[in-house]
CSV table of C-alpha atoms and ligand atoms in Angstrom, one decimal:
chain,number,residue,atom,x,y,z
A,1,UNK,CA,35.9,-5.6,-14.9
A,2,UNK,CA,37.8,-4.9,-12.2
A,3,UNK,CA,36.8,-1.0,-13.5
A,4,UNK,CA,33.2,-2.0,-13.8
A,5,UNK,CA,33.3,-2.8,-10.3
A,6,UNK,CA,34.9,0.5,-8.8
A,7,UNK,CA,32.5,1.9,-11.0
A,8,UNK,CA,29.4,0.1,-9.2
A,9,UNK,CA,31.2,0.7,-5.6
A,10,UNK,CA,31.3,4.4,-6.1
A,11,UNK,CA,27.9,5.1,-7.8
A,12,UNK,CA,26.0,4.4,-4.9
A,13,UNK,CA,27.4,6.8,-2.7
A,14,UNK,CA,27.4,9.4,-5.6
A,15,UNK,CA,23.8,8.5,-6.4
A,16,UNK,CA,22.1,9.1,-3.2
A,17,UNK,CA,24.0,12.9,-3.0
A,18,UNK,CA,21.9,13.6,-5.9
A,19,UNK,CA,18.0,14.2,-6.1
A,20,UNK,CA,16.5,10.9,-6.4
A,21,UNK,CA,15.2,11.0,-9.6
A,22,UNK,CA,17.9,12.0,-11.0
A,23,UNK,CA,19.9,9.3,-9.8
A,24,UNK,CA,17.1,6.9,-11.0
A,25,UNK,CA,17.7,8.6,-14.5
A,26,UNK,CA,21.4,8.2,-14.1
A,27,UNK,CA,21.0,5.0,-12.9
A,28,UNK,CA,19.4,3.8,-15.8
A,29,UNK,CA,21.6,5.6,-18.1
A,30,UNK,CA,24.6,3.6,-16.4
A,31,UNK,CA,22.7,0.1,-17.1
A,32,UNK,CA,21.7,0.9,-20.7
A,33,UNK,CA,25.4,1.9,-21.2
A,34,UNK,CA,27.2,-1.2,-19.7
A,35,UNK,CA,28.3,-0.2,-16.9
A,36,UNK,CA,26.6,-2.5,-14.7
A,37,UNK,CA,25.3,-6.2,-14.7
A,38,UNK,CA,28.1,-8.0,-15.8
A,39,UNK,CA,28.9,-9.1,-12.6
A,40,UNK,CA,26.0,-12.4,-11.9
A,41,UNK,CA,27.8,-15.8,-11.5
A,42,UNK,CA,25.5,-18.9,-12.0
A,43,UNK,CA,23.0,-19.6,-9.2
A,44,UNK,CA,23.2,-22.7,-7.5
A,45,UNK,CA,20.5,-25.4,-8.5
A,46,UNK,CA,19.1,-24.8,-4.5
A,47,UNK,CA,18.1,-21.1,-5.4
A,48,UNK,CA,15.8,-22.4,-8.4
A,49,UNK,CA,12.0,-21.9,-8.5
A,50,UNK,CA,9.2,-23.6,-10.8
A,51,UNK,CA,5.7,-21.8,-10.6
A,52,UNK,CA,2.9,-20.9,-13.3
A,53,UNK,CA,5.5,-23.0,-15.6
A,54,UNK,CA,8.0,-20.9,-15.7
A,55,UNK,CA,11.9,-21.5,-14.4
A,56,UNK,CA,13.4,-19.3,-12.4
A,57,UNK,CA,17.2,-19.5,-11.5
A,58,UNK,CA,16.6,-17.8,-8.0
A,59,UNK,CA,13.2,-16.3,-5.9
A,60,UNK,CA,14.3,-12.6,-6.1
A,61,UNK,CA,12.6,-10.4,-8.7
A,62,UNK,CA,12.8,-6.9,-9.3
A,63,UNK,CA,9.6,-4.8,-9.0
A,64,UNK,CA,7.6,-2.7,-11.4
A,65,UNK,CA,8.4,0.9,-11.6
A,66,UNK,CA,12.1,0.6,-11.7
A,67,UNK,CA,12.1,0.5,-15.6
A,68,UNK,CA,8.6,1.7,-16.5
A,69,UNK,CA,9.2,1.4,-20.3
A,70,UNK,CA,11.5,-1.6,-20.6
A,71,UNK,CA,14.7,0.1,-21.8
A,72,UNK,CA,17.4,-1.7,-19.7
A,73,UNK,CA,15.8,-5.0,-19.1
A,74,UNK,CA,18.2,-7.3,-20.5
A,75,UNK,CA,21.1,-5.3,-18.1
A,76,UNK,CA,18.7,-5.7,-14.9
A,77,UNK,CA,18.1,-9.3,-16.0
A,78,UNK,CA,21.9,-10.0,-16.2
A,79,UNK,CA,22.0,-8.5,-12.7
A,80,UNK,CA,21.3,-11.8,-11.7
A,81,UNK,CA,17.0,-11.4,-10.7
A,82,UNK,CA,15.3,-14.4,-10.9
A,83,UNK,CA,12.3,-12.4,-12.9
A,84,UNK,CA,12.3,-8.8,-14.1
A,85,UNK,CA,9.1,-7.1,-14.6
A,86,UNK,CA,9.1,-4.1,-17.0
A,87,UNK,CA,6.2,-1.1,-16.5
A,88,UNK,CA,3.7,-0.1,-15.3
A,89,UNK,CA,2.8,1.6,-18.8
A,90,UNK,CA,-0.2,2.9,-19.9
A,91,UNK,CA,-2.3,2.5,-22.8
A,92,UNK,CA,-1.2,6.0,-24.1
A,93,UNK,CA,2.1,8.0,-23.0
A,94,UNK,CA,1.7,10.7,-20.1
A,95,UNK,CA,4.3,12.7,-18.1
A,96,UNK,CA,3.3,11.7,-14.5
A,97,UNK,CA,2.5,14.3,-11.1
A,98,UNK,CA,4.5,17.5,-11.1
A,99,UNK,CA,8.0,17.2,-9.7
A,100,UNK,CA,9.2,16.5,-6.9
A,101,UNK,CA,7.2,13.2,-6.8
A,102,UNK,CA,9.9,11.1,-5.3
A,103,UNK,CA,11.6,10.9,-1.9
A,104,UNK,CA,13.8,9.3,0.1
A,105,UNK,CA,13.1,8.3,4.3
A,106,UNK,CA,17.0,6.8,4.4
A,107,UNK,CA,16.8,6.6,8.1
A,108,UNK,CA,13.6,4.0,7.7
A,109,UNK,CA,14.9,2.6,4.8
A,110,UNK,CA,12.3,3.9,2.8
A,111,UNK,CA,10.9,6.1,0.1
A,112,UNK,CA,8.0,7.7,-0.7
A,113,UNK,CA,6.6,8.2,-4.2
A,114,UNK,CA,3.9,9.8,-6.3
A,115,UNK,CA,5.4,9.3,-9.6
A,116,UNK,CA,2.1,8.7,-11.4
A,117,UNK,CA,2.6,6.3,-13.8
A,118,UNK,CA,4.9,8.5,-16.1
A,119,UNK,CA,5.5,6.5,-19.1
A,120,UNK,CA,6.0,6.7,-23.0
A,121,UNK,CA,2.8,4.6,-23.4
A,122,UNK,CA,2.5,1.0,-25.3
A,123,UNK,CA,3.5,1.5,-28.6
A,124,UNK,CA,6.9,2.3,-27.2
A,125,UNK,CA,6.6,-0.3,-24.5
A,126,UNK,CA,5.7,-3.2,-27.0
A,127,UNK,CA,8.0,-2.3,-29.4
A,128,UNK,CA,11.0,-2.5,-27.0
A,129,UNK,CA,9.6,-5.6,-25.9
A,130,UNK,CA,9.7,-7.5,-29.6
A,131,UNK,CA,13.2,-6.4,-29.6
A,132,UNK,CA,14.1,-8.5,-26.8
A,133,UNK,CA,12.0,-11.5,-27.7
A,134,UNK,CA,13.9,-11.0,-31.4
A,135,UNK,CA,17.0,-11.1,-29.6
A,136,UNK,CA,18.4,-14.1,-27.0
A,137,UNK,CA,17.4,-15.1,-24.0
A,138,UNK,CA,17.0,-12.8,-21.0
A,139,UNK,CA,18.3,-15.5,-18.9
A,140,UNK,CA,15.0,-14.9,-16.4
A,141,UNK,CA,11.5,-14.7,-16.8
A,142,UNK,CA,10.3,-11.1,-18.0
A,143,UNK,CA,7.0,-9.7,-17.1
A,144,UNK,CA,5.0,-6.7,-18.2
A,145,UNK,CA,2.7,-4.7,-15.3
A,146,UNK,CA,-0.3,-3.2,-16.8
A,147,UNK,CA,-2.2,0.2,-15.6
A,148,UNK,CA,-4.7,2.6,-16.8
A,149,UNK,CA,-4.0,6.5,-17.7
A,150,UNK,CA,-5.2,9.4,-15.7
A,151,UNK,CA,-7.2,10.8,-18.3
A,152,UNK,CA,-10.0,8.8,-20.6
A,153,UNK,CA,-9.8,5.2,-18.9
A,154,UNK,CA,-11.9,2.3,-19.8
A,155,UNK,CA,-10.4,-0.1,-17.4
A,156,UNK,CA,-12.4,-3.4,-19.0
A,157,UNK,CA,-10.9,-2.2,-23.0
A,158,UNK,CA,-7.6,-1.0,-22.2
A,159,UNK,CA,-6.3,-3.6,-19.7
A,160,UNK,CA,-7.7,-6.1,-22.3
A,161,UNK,CA,-6.2,-4.5,-25.3
A,162,UNK,CA,-2.8,-4.2,-23.8
A,163,UNK,CA,-3.1,-8.0,-22.9
A,164,UNK,CA,-3.8,-8.9,-26.3
A,165,UNK,CA,-0.9,-7.3,-27.5
A,166,UNK,CA,1.9,-7.9,-25.1
A,167,UNK,CA,0.6,-11.4,-24.1
A,168,UNK,CA,3.0,-13.2,-27.1
A,169,UNK,CA,5.8,-10.5,-25.9
A,170,UNK,CA,6.4,-11.6,-22.6
A,171,UNK,CA,6.6,-14.7,-19.7
A,172,UNK,CA,3.7,-12.9,-17.3
A,173,UNK,CA,1.4,-10.3,-17.2
A,174,UNK,CA,0.4,-7.8,-14.0
A,175,UNK,CA,-2.8,-6.4,-13.5
A,176,UNK,CA,-1.7,-3.3,-11.5
A,177,UNK,CA,-4.8,-2.3,-9.6
A,178,UNK,CA,-3.0,-0.7,-6.4
A,179,UNK,CA,-0.9,2.2,-7.7
A,180,UNK,CA,-2.2,4.7,-5.0
A,181,UNK,CA,-1.0,7.6,-7.9
A,182,UNK,CA,-4.1,7.3,-9.8
A,183,UNK,CA,-7.6,8.3,-8.9
A,184,UNK,CA,-9.6,5.4,-8.8
A,185,UNK,CA,-7.8,2.6,-9.6
A,186,UNK,CA,-7.6,1.2,-6.3
A,187,UNK,CA,-11.2,1.2,-6.3
A,188,UNK,CA,-11.3,-2.1,-9.3
A,189,UNK,CA,-10.3,-3.9,-6.4
A,190,UNK,CA,-14.2,-3.4,-5.2
A,191,UNK,CA,-15.7,-7.2,-5.8
A,192,UNK,CA,-18.5,-5.7,-7.5
A,193,UNK,CA,-16.0,-4.4,-9.9
A,194,UNK,CA,-13.7,-7.1,-9.9
A,195,UNK,CA,-15.1,-10.0,-11.5
A,196,UNK,CA,-16.5,-8.3,-14.6
A,197,UNK,CA,-13.1,-6.8,-14.8
A,198,UNK,CA,-10.6,-9.9,-14.9
A,199,UNK,CA,-12.9,-12.0,-16.9
A,200,UNK,CA,-12.5,-9.7,-19.6
A,201,UNK,CA,-9.0,-9.7,-18.9
A,202,UNK,CA,-8.5,-13.3,-18.8
A,203,UNK,CA,-10.7,-13.8,-22.4
A,204,UNK,CA,-7.9,-11.4,-23.8
A,205,UNK,CA,-4.8,-13.3,-23.7
A,206,UNK,CA,-6.0,-16.3,-25.7
A,207,UNK,CA,-4.9,-19.3,-26.4
A,208,UNK,CA,-1.3,-18.4,-25.4
A,209,UNK,CA,-2.4,-18.7,-21.6
A,210,UNK,CA,0.3,-16.1,-20.9
A,211,UNK,CA,0.0,-16.0,-16.9
A,212,UNK,CA,-1.7,-13.2,-15.4
A,213,UNK,CA,-1.1,-11.7,-11.9
A,214,UNK,CA,-3.4,-9.1,-10.0
A,215,UNK,CA,-1.0,-7.0,-7.7
A,216,UNK,CA,-2.6,-5.5,-4.7
A,217,UNK,CA,-2.7,-2.4,-2.6
A,218,UNK,CA,-2.0,-3.5,1.2
A,219,UNK,CA,-4.2,-0.8,2.4
A,220,UNK,CA,-6.6,-3.3,2.1
A,221,UNK,CA,-8.8,-4.5,5.1
A,222,UNK,CA,-8.4,-8.1,5.6
A,223,UNK,CA,-12.0,-8.8,5.4
A,224,UNK,CA,-12.0,-7.5,1.7
A,225,UNK,CA,-9.4,-10.5,0.9
A,226,UNK,CA,-11.9,-13.6,0.8
A,227,UNK,CA,-13.6,-11.8,-2.0
A,228,UNK,CA,-10.5,-10.9,-4.0
A,229,UNK,CA,-9.4,-14.7,-3.7
A,230,UNK,CA,-12.4,-15.9,-4.4
A,231,UNK,CA,-13.0,-13.3,-7.6
A,232,UNK,CA,-9.5,-14.2,-9.1
A,233,UNK,CA,-9.5,-17.8,-8.7
A,234,UNK,CA,-13.1,-18.0,-10.3
A,235,UNK,CA,-12.0,-15.3,-13.5
A,236,UNK,CA,-8.3,-18.0,-14.1
A,237,UNK,CA,-5.8,-15.5,-12.2
A,238,UNK,CA,-3.1,-17.4,-12.2
A,239,UNK,CA,-1.0,-15.4,-9.4
A,240,UNK,CA,-1.4,-12.1,-7.2
A,241,UNK,CA,1.5,-9.4,-6.5
A,242,UNK,CA,1.4,-8.5,-2.1
A,243,UNK,CA,2.0,-5.9,-2.4
A,244,UNK,CA,2.6,-2.2,-4.3
A,245,UNK,CA,2.8,0.7,-1.6
A,246,UNK,CA,1.4,1.6,1.1
A,247,UNK,CA,-1.2,4.5,1.3
A,248,UNK,CA,-1.1,4.8,5.5
A,249,UNK,CA,1.6,6.1,7.6
A,250,UNK,CA,2.4,3.7,10.2
A,251,UNK,CA,3.1,5.5,13.7
A,252,UNK,CA,6.7,6.0,14.3
A,253,UNK,CA,7.5,7.2,10.7
A,254,UNK,CA,9.8,10.1,10.6
A,255,UNK,CA,12.4,12.1,8.6
A,256,UNK,CA,11.8,15.1,6.4
A,257,UNK,CA,9.9,13.7,3.7
A,258,UNK,CA,7.5,11.3,6.1
A,259,UNK,CA,4.4,13.7,5.3
A,260,UNK,CA,5.0,13.5,1.3
A,261,UNK,CA,1.8,12.3,-0.2
A,262,UNK,CA,1.9,9.7,-2.3
A,263,UNK,CA,2.7,5.5,-1.9
A,264,UNK,CA,5.4,4.5,1.3
A,265,UNK,CA,7.8,1.3,0.2
A,266,UNK,CA,10.7,-0.1,2.0
A,267,UNK,CA,11.2,-1.5,5.7
A,268,UNK,CA,8.2,0.2,6.9
A,269,UNK,CA,5.8,-1.7,4.8
A,270,UNK,CA,7.4,-5.2,5.6
A,271,UNK,CA,4.9,-6.2,8.6
A,272,UNK,CA,2.2,-5.1,6.6
A,273,UNK,CA,2.9,-6.8,3.2
A,274,UNK,CA,4.0,-9.9,5.3
A,275,UNK,CA,1.0,-10.0,7.2
A,276,UNK,CA,-1.3,-9.7,4.4
A,277,UNK,CA,0.7,-12.3,2.3
A,278,UNK,CA,0.2,-15.0,5.0
A,279,UNK,CA,-3.7,-14.1,5.0
A,280,UNK,CA,-3.9,-14.5,1.3
A,281,UNK,CA,-2.1,-17.4,1.3
A,282,UNK,CA,-4.3,-19.0,3.8
A,283,UNK,CA,-7.4,-18.2,1.7
A,284,UNK,CA,-5.7,-18.7,-1.5
A,285,UNK,CA,-4.8,-22.2,-0.2
A,286,UNK,CA,-2.7,-23.5,-2.8
A,287,UNK,CA,-5.0,-22.5,-6.1
A,288,UNK,CA,-2.4,-19.1,-6.7
A,289,UNK,CA,1.0,-18.3,-7.3
A,290,UNK,CA,2.2,-15.8,-4.8
A,291,UNK,CA,4.8,-12.9,-5.2
A,292,UNK,CA,5.6,-11.2,-2.1
A,293,UNK,CA,6.7,-7.8,-2.6
A,294,UNK,CA,7.2,-4.9,0.3
A,295,UNK,CA,10.7,-3.9,2.7
A,296,UNK,CA,12.3,-7.1,1.5
A,297,UNK,CA,16.3,-6.2,2.4
A,298,UNK,CA,17.7,-9.4,4.0
A,299,UNK,CA,17.8,-13.3,3.3
A,300,UNK,CA,15.5,-13.9,6.6
A,301,UNK,CA,13.2,-11.5,5.1
A,302,UNK,CA,13.2,-14.1,1.9
A,303,UNK,CA,13.1,-16.7,3.9
A,304,UNK,CA,10.1,-15.1,6.2
A,305,UNK,CA,8.2,-14.6,3.1
A,306,UNK,CA,8.1,-18.0,1.4
A,307,UNK,CA,7.5,-19.1,4.9
A,308,UNK,CA,3.9,-16.7,4.8
A,309,UNK,CA,3.5,-18.7,1.7
A,310,UNK,CA,5.3,-16.6,-1.6
A,311,UNK,CA,6.6,-18.7,-4.6
A,312,UNK,CA,8.9,-15.7,-5.4
A,313,UNK,CA,9.2,-12.3,-4.1
A,314,UNK,CA,10.2,-8.7,-5.7
A,315,UNK,CA,12.2,-5.9,-4.4
A,316,UNK,CA,12.5,-2.1,-5.3
A,317,UNK,CA,13.3,0.1,-2.8
A,318,UNK,CA,16.3,-2.1,-1.2
A,319,UNK,CA,17.7,-2.2,-4.6
A,320,UNK,CA,17.4,1.3,-5.4
A,321,UNK,CA,19.5,2.4,-2.1
A,322,UNK,CA,22.2,-0.5,-2.5
A,323,UNK,CA,22.1,-1.1,-6.4
A,324,UNK,CA,23.4,-4.8,-8.1
A,325,UNK,CA,25.6,-5.6,-4.6
A,326,UNK,CA,22.5,-6.1,-3.0
A,327,UNK,CA,21.5,-9.4,-5.4
A,328,UNK,CA,25.0,-11.6,-4.3
A,329,UNK,CA,24.2,-10.1,-0.3
A,330,UNK,CA,20.9,-11.6,-0.6
A,331,UNK,CA,21.4,-14.4,-1.9
A,332,UNK,CA,24.2,-15.3,0.4
A,333,UNK,CA,22.0,-14.3,2.9
A,334,UNK,CA,19.3,-16.6,2.1
A,335,UNK,CA,21.7,-19.6,1.4
A,336,UNK,CA,22.6,-19.0,5.2
A,337,UNK,CA,19.2,-18.9,6.6
A,338,UNK,CA,17.8,-21.8,4.5
A,339,UNK,CA,21.0,-23.6,5.9
A,340,UNK,CA,20.3,-22.8,9.3
A,341,UNK,CA,16.3,-23.8,9.2
A,342,UNK,CA,17.7,-27.1,8.2
A,343,UNK,CA,16.6,-26.3,4.5
A,344,UNK,CA,18.6,-27.5,1.3
A,345,UNK,CA,16.6,-25.5,-1.1
A,346,UNK,CA,14.0,-23.1,-1.9
A,347,UNK,CA,11.8,-25.4,-2.8
A,348,UNK,CA,12.3,-27.6,0.6
A,349,UNK,CA,11.1,-24.1,2.1
A,350,UNK,CA,8.2,-23.8,-0.3
A,351,UNK,CA,7.3,-27.3,0.3
A,352,UNK,CA,7.8,-27.5,3.9
A,353,UNK,CA,4.3,-24.9,3.9
A,354,UNK,CA,2.6,-27.6,1.9
B,401,FMN,C1,9.6,4.8,-7.2
B,401,FMN,C2,9.0,3.9,-7.2
B,401,FMN,C3,7.8,3.9,-8.9
B,401,FMN,C4,7.6,2.9,-8.4
B,401,FMN,N1,6.3,2.5,-9.7
B,401,FMN,C5,5.4,1.3,-9.8
B,401,FMN,C6,5.0,0.9,-11.1
B,401,FMN,O1,4.9,1.7,-11.9
B,401,FMN,N2,3.9,-0.1,-11.0
B,401,FMN,C7,3.9,-1.3,-10.2
B,401,FMN,O2,2.8,-1.9,-9.3
B,401,FMN,N3,4.8,-0.9,-8.4
B,401,FMN,C8,5.3,0.6,-8.5
B,401,FMN,N4,5.9,0.5,-7.7
B,401,FMN,C9,6.0,-0.3,-6.5
B,401,FMN,C10,6.6,-1.4,-6.4
B,401,FMN,O3,6.7,-2.0,-7.6
B,401,FMN,C11,6.7,-2.2,-5.2
B,401,FMN,O4,5.3,-3.0,-5.2
B,401,FMN,C12,6.8,-1.8,-3.2
B,401,FMN,O5,7.5,-0.4,-3.8
B,401,FMN,C13,7.1,-2.3,-2.3
B,401,FMN,O6,8.5,-3.0,-2.8
B,401,FMN,P1,9.2,-2.4,-2.1
B,401,FMN,O7,9.5,-2.2,-0.7
B,401,FMN,O8,10.9,-3.5,-1.9
B,401,FMN,O9,10.0,-0.8,-3.0
B,401,FMN,C14,7.1,2.3,-7.1
B,401,FMN,C15,7.9,2.3,-6.5
B,401,FMN,C16,8.7,3.3,-6.0
B,401,FMN,C17,9.4,3.1,-5.0
């Protein structure tokens, strides 16, 4: 235990000196070897959330893209996340974009990536999730995030097929229409296209009714959000994730890699992701479960997202920078932020809005 803690403390500075994708691969290897992930203690009841018919021990999720092939979902859940999301998986395996395709902007607390859905494909993904389903409970709801291949995609058929295969194996499914690195993907968010697509997808989940969420891009115009929300509700979608990475570059973003092409995540995304969430929350008026994502790095950020209408949140970039210790810090800070606001629980924060 001591050794493991020491190894975890050592690992972040060491990992940070390596090229980012190499560091990421090593972090996954360490997780799969059990070198991290026994540090979590049970969450107190005040952090619990109920949403989409599921119970979450705390509202802090791991966002998609960290474990694209569902290799280490169990060790990740053991770190103390309230929900963990595997993927994005595409129907067929694909290599993604040429390297380098992942860039740190440490001074900005940000990352730019143009990974391009590198993954081993649906067959491998499904087999891993089957293995997980067959074993002991993960202790946190498990999501699968679905995408389409760069070449030869048929979105209606491809998403529906993946939903059919994965719905029995996970607690929720995410239709990713927002990654900036697959040409044409974000066009599927246009209402002319979205309605038919979502109806086909909802029909595919069948009698199991596994909750379905759609993950949106922060580059959407506010004017487009009303149509998207109404279309999602009409199709029977359960929730939205706001948001994926940002294509636009906020003014003042500096650093050696600030000009790299790809999606921007982390601190510079926080303001837009929060404002968009607040607008989506206003429009959906309690009809959809909302997961806030983008630039969350403190307990105060989480409370702000809850106040903007989130039921749950997800993190990626702050976890990549800080490692497993992030979770303990976020929970401590969230408890403090709730207490400072005179609230005794996450549910109280959610209720105070409604
Ligand atoms: C390296 C990297 C890879 C990502 N891959 C995916 C992905 O495969 N699917 C997806 O829906 N989002 C992906 N994302 C987006 C994150 O899930 C998240 O929406 C985004 O980074 C904003 O959260 P953050 O600011 O906490 O990082 C990726 C992000 C990063 C940094």
